[in-house]
PDB file of C-alpha atoms in Angstrom:
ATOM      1  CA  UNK U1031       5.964 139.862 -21.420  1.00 46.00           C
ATOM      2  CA  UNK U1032       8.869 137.559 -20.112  1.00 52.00           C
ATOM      3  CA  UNK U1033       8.064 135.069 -22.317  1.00 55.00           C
ATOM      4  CA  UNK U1034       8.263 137.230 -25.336  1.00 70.00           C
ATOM      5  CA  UNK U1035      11.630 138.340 -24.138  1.00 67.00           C
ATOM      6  CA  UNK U1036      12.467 135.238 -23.881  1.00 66.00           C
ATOM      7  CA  UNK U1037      11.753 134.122 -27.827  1.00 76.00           C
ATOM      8  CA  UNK U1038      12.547 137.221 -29.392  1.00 80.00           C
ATOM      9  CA  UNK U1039      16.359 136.661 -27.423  1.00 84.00           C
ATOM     10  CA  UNK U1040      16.703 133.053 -28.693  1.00 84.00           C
ATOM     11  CA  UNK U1041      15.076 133.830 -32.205  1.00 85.00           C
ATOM     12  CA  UNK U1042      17.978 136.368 -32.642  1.00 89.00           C
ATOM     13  CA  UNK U1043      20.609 134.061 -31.633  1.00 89.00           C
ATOM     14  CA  UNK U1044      19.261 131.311 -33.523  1.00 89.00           C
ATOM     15  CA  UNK U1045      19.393 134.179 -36.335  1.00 91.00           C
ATOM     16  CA  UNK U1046      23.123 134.859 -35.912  1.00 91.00           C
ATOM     17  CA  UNK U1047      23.871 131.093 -35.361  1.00 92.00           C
ATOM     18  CA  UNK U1048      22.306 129.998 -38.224  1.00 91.00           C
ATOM     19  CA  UNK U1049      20.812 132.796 -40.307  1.00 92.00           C
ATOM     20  CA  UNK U1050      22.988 132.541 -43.048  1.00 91.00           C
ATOM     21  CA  UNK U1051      23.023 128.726 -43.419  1.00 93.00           C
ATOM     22  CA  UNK U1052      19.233 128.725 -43.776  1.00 95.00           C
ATOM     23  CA  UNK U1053      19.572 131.623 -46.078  1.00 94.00           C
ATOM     24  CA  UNK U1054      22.307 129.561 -48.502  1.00 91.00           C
ATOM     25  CA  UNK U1055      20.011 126.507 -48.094  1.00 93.00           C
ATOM     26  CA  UNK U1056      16.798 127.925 -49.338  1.00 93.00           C
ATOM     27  CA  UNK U1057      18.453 129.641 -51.880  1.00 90.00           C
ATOM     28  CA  UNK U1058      20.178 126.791 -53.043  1.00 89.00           C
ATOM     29  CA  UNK U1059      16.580 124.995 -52.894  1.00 90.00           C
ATOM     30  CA  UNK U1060      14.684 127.932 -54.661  1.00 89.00           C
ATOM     31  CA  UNK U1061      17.610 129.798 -56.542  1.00 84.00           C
ATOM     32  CA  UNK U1062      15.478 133.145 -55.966  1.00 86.00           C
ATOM     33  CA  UNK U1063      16.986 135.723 -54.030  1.00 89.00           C
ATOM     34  CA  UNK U1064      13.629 136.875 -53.019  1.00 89.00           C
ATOM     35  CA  UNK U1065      12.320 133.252 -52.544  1.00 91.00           C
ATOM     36  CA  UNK U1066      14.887 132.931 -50.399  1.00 92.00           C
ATOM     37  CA  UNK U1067      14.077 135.744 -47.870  1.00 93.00           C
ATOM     38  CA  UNK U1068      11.245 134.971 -47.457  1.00 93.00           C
ATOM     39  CA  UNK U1069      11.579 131.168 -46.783  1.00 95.00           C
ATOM     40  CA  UNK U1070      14.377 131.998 -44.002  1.00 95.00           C
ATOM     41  CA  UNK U1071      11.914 134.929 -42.245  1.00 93.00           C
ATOM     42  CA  UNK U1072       9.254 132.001 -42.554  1.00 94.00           C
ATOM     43  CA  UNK U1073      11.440 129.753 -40.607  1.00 94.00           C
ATOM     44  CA  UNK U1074      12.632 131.686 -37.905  1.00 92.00           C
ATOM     45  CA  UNK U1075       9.069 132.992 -37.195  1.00 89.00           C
ATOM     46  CA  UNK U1076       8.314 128.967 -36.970  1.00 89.00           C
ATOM     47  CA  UNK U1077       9.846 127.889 -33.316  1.00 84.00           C
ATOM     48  CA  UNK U1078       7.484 130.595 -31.880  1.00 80.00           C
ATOM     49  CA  UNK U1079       4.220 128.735 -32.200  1.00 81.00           C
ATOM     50  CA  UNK U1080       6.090 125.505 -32.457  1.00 82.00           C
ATOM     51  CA  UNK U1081       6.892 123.204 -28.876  1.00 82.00           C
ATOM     52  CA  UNK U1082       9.722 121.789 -29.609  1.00 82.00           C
ATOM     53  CA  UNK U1083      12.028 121.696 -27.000  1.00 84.00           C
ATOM     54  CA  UNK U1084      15.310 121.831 -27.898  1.00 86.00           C
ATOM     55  CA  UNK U1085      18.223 119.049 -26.186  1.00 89.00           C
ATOM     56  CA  UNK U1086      21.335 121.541 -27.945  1.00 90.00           C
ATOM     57  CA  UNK U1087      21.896 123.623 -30.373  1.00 89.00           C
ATOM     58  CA  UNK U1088      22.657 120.695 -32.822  1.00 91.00           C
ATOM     59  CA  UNK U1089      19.424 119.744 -32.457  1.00 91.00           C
ATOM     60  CA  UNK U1090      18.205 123.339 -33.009  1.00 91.00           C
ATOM     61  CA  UNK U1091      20.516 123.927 -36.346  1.00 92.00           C
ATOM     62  CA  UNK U1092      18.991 120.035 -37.258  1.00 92.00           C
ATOM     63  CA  UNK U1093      15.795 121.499 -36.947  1.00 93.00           C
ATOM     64  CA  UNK U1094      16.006 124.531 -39.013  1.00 94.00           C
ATOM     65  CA  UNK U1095      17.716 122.748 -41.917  1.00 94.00           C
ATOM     66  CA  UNK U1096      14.400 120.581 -42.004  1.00 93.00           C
ATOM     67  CA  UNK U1097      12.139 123.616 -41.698  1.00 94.00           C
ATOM     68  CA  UNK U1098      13.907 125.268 -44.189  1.00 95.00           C
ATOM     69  CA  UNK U1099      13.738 122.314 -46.519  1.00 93.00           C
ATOM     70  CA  UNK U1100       9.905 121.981 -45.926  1.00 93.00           C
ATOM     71  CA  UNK U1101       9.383 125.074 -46.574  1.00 94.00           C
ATOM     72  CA  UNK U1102      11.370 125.265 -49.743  1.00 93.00           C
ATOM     73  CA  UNK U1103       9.083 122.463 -50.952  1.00 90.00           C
ATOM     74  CA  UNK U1104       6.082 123.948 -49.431  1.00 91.00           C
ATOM     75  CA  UNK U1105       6.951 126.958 -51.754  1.00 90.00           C
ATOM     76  CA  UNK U1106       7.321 124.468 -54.977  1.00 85.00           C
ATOM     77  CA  UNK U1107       3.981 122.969 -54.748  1.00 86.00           C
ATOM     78  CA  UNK U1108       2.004 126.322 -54.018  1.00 78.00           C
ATOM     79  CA  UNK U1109      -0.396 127.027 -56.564  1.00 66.00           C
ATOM     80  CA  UNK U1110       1.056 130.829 -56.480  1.00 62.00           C
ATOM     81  CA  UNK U1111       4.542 129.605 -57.439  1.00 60.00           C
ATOM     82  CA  UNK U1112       2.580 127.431 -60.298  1.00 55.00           C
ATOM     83  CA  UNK U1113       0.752 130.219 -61.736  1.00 55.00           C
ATOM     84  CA  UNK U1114       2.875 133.474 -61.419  1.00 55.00           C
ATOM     85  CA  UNK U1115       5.920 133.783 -63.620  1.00 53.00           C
ATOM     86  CA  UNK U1116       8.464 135.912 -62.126  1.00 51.00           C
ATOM     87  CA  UNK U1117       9.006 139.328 -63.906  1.00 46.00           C
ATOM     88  CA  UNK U1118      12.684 140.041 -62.154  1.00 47.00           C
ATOM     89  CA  UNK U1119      14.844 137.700 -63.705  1.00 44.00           C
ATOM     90  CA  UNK U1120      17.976 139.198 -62.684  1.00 44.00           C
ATOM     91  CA  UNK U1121      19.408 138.523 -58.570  1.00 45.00           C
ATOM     92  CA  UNK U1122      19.416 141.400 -56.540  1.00 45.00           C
ATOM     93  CA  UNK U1123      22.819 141.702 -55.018  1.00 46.00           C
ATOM     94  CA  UNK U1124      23.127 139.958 -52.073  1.00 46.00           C
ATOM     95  CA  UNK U1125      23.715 142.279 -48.842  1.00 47.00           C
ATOM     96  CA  UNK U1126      23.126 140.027 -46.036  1.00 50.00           C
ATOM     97  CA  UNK U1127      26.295 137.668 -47.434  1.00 53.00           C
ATOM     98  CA  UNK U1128      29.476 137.779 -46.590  1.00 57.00           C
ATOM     99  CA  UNK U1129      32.287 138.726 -49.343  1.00 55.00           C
ATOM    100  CA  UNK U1130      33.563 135.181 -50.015  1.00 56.00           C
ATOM    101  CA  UNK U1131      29.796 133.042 -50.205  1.00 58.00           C
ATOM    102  CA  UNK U1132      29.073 136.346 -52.773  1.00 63.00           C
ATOM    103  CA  UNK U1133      32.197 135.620 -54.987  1.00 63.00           C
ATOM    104  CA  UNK U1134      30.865 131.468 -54.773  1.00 61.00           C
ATOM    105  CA  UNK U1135      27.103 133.239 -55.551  1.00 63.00           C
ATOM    106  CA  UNK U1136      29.164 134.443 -59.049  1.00 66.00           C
ATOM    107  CA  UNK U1137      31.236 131.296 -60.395  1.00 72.00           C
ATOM    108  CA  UNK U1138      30.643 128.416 -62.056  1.00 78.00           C
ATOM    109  CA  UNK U1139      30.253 126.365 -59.797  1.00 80.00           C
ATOM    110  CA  UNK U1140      27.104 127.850 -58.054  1.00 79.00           C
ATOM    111  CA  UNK U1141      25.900 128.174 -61.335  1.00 84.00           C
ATOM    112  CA  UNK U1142      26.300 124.145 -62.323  1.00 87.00           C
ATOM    113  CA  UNK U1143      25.205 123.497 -58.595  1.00 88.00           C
ATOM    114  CA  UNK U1144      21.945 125.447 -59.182  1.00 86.00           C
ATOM    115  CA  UNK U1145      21.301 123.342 -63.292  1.00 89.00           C
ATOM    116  CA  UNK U1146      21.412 119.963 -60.571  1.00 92.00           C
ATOM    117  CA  UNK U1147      17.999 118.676 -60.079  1.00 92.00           C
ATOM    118  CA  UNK U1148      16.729 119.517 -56.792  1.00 87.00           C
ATOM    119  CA  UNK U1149      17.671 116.366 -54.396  1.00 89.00           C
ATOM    120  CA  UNK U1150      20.803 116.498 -55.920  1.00 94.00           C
ATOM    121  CA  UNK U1151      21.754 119.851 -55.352  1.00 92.00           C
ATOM    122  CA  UNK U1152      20.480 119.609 -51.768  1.00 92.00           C
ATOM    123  CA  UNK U1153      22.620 116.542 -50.809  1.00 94.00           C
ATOM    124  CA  UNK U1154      25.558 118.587 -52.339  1.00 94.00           C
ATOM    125  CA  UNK U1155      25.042 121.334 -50.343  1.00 91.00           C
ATOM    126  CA  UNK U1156      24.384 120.061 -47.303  1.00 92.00           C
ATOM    127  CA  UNK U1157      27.509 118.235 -47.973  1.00 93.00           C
ATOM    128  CA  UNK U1158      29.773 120.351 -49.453  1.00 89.00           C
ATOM    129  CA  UNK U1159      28.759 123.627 -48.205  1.00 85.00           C
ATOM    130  CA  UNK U1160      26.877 122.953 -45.030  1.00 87.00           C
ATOM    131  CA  UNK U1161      29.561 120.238 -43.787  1.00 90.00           C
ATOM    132  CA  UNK U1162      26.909 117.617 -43.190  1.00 92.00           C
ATOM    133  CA  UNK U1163      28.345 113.790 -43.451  1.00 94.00           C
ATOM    134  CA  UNK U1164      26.281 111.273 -45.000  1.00 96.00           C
ATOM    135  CA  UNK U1165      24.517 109.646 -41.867  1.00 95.00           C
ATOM    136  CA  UNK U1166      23.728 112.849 -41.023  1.00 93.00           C
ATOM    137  CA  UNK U1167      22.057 114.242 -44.769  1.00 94.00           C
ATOM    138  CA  UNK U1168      20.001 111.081 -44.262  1.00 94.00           C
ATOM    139  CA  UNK U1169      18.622 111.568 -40.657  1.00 92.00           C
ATOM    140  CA  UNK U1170      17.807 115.179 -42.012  1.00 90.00           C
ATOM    141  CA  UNK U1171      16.610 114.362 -45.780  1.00 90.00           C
ATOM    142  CA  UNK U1172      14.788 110.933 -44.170  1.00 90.00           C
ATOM    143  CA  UNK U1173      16.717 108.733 -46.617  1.00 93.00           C
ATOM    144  CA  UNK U1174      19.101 105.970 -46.434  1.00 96.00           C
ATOM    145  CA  UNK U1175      23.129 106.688 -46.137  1.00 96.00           C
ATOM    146  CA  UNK U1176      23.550 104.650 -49.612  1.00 97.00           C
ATOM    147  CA  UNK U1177      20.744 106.687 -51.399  1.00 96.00           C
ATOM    148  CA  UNK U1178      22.980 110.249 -50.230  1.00 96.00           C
ATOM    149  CA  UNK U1179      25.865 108.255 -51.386  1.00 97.00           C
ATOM    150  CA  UNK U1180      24.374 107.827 -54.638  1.00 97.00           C
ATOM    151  CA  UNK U1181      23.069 111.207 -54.960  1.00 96.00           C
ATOM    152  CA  UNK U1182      26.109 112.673 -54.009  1.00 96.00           C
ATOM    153  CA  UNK U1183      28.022 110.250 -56.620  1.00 97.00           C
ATOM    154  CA  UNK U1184      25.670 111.215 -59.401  1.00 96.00           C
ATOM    155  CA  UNK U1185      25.769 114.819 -58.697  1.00 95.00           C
ATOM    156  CA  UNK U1186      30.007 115.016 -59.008  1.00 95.00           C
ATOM    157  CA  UNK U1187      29.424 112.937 -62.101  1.00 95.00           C
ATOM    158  CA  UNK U1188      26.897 115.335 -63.398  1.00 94.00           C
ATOM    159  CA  UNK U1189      28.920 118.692 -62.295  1.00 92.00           C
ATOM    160  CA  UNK U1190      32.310 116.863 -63.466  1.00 92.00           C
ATOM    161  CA  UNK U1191      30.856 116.871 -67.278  1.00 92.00           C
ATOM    162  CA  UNK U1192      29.036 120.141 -66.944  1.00 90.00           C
ATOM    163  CA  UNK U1193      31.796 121.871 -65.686  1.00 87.00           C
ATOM    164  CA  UNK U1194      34.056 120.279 -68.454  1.00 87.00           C
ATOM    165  CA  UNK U1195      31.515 121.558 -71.059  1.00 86.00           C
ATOM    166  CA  UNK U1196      31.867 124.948 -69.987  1.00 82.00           C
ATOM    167  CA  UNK U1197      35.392 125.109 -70.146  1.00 79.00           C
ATOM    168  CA  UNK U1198      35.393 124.163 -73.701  1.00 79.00           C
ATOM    169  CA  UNK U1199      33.108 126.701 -74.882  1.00 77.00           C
ATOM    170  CA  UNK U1200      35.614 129.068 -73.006  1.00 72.00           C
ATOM    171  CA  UNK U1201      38.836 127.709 -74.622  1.00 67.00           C
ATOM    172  CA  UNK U1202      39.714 129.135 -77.548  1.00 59.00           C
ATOM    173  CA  UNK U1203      40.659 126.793 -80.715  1.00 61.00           C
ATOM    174  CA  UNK U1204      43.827 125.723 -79.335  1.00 64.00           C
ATOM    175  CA  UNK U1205      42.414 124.733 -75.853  1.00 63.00           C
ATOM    176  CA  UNK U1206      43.580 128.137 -74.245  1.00 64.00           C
ATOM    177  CA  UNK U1207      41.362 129.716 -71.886  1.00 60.00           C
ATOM    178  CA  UNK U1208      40.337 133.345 -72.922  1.00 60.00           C
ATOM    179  CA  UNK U1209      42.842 136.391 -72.198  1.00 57.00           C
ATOM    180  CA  UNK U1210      41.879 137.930 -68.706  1.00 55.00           C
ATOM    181  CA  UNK U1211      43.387 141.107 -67.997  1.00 55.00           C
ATOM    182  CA  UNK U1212      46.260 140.494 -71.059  1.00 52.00           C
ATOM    183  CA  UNK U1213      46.933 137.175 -69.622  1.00 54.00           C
ATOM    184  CA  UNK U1214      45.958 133.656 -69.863  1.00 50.00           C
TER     185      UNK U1214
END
């Protein structure tokens, strides 16, 4: 009975630590709302049949952020997620997220972020939105510094020109941007 105590206490504080992060990080990784929930309940349930013994809570966030990424690709390669096409095309809105991450959800950005090929988009997120430098995206993606420095490079290259392309299918003939609100 302790013991139970015990996990269900440090699964809800690893929750609040980190819920979100592993939420934006499998949905980043499987750009499905609903993919996404169940991916981060799937890796919080983890560290209670799992020994690892935690030095800090570094090495706890560390280890969720691999999880989560496992599981992501765990997801990919199941031979549901091969053979069932999803019927509910549009996102749900997301509740659990906080105002701002649901305004980054809706522009551009996320969008040309999500059109990145997977290792890619990971390396940017862990990067850009996660904080992560590049020794540390290797130790947790198990690849050299220069190959996330690479990835990374490529993926600014690739969002640089899609981003670009989008804004001049917005423009209008004389390179204005569309009226918003009676302004430009």
């Amino acid at each position: 009975m302790e013991t139970s105590l015990k996990a269900t206490a440090f699964i809800e504080r690893a929750m609040d630590s980190w819920g979100a992060m592993v939420y934006r990080l499998a949905l980043n990784q499987t750009r499905s709302p609903h993919d996404a929930d169940d991916v981060a309940q799937d890796v919080f349930l983890k560290p209670l049949n799992d020994p690892t013994a935690f030095r800090d809570d570094e090495h706890l966030k560390a280890w969720l952020i691999r999880v989560t990424v496992n599981r992501c690709k765990e997801l990919r390669r199941s031979a549901w997620k091969r053979r069932v096409d999803a019927t509910d095309t549009a996102s749900p809105k997301l509740a659990n997220i906080e105002a701002p991450l649901q305004e980054l959800f809706a522009s551009n950005v996320w969008e040309a972020v999500n059109r990145l090929p997977k290792q890619l988009r990971l390396v940017v997120h862990l990067h850009y939105f996660e904080g992560y430098p590049v020794e540390e995206i290797a130790r947790l993606t198990r690849c050299n510094p220069a190959t996330v420095r690479t990835r990374l490079h490529r993926a600014r290259k690739k969002l640089k020109l899609d981003l670009e392309q989008e804004a001049k299918r917005e423009t209008d003939e004389y390179g204005r941007l569309p009226l918003v609100d009676g302004r430009r």
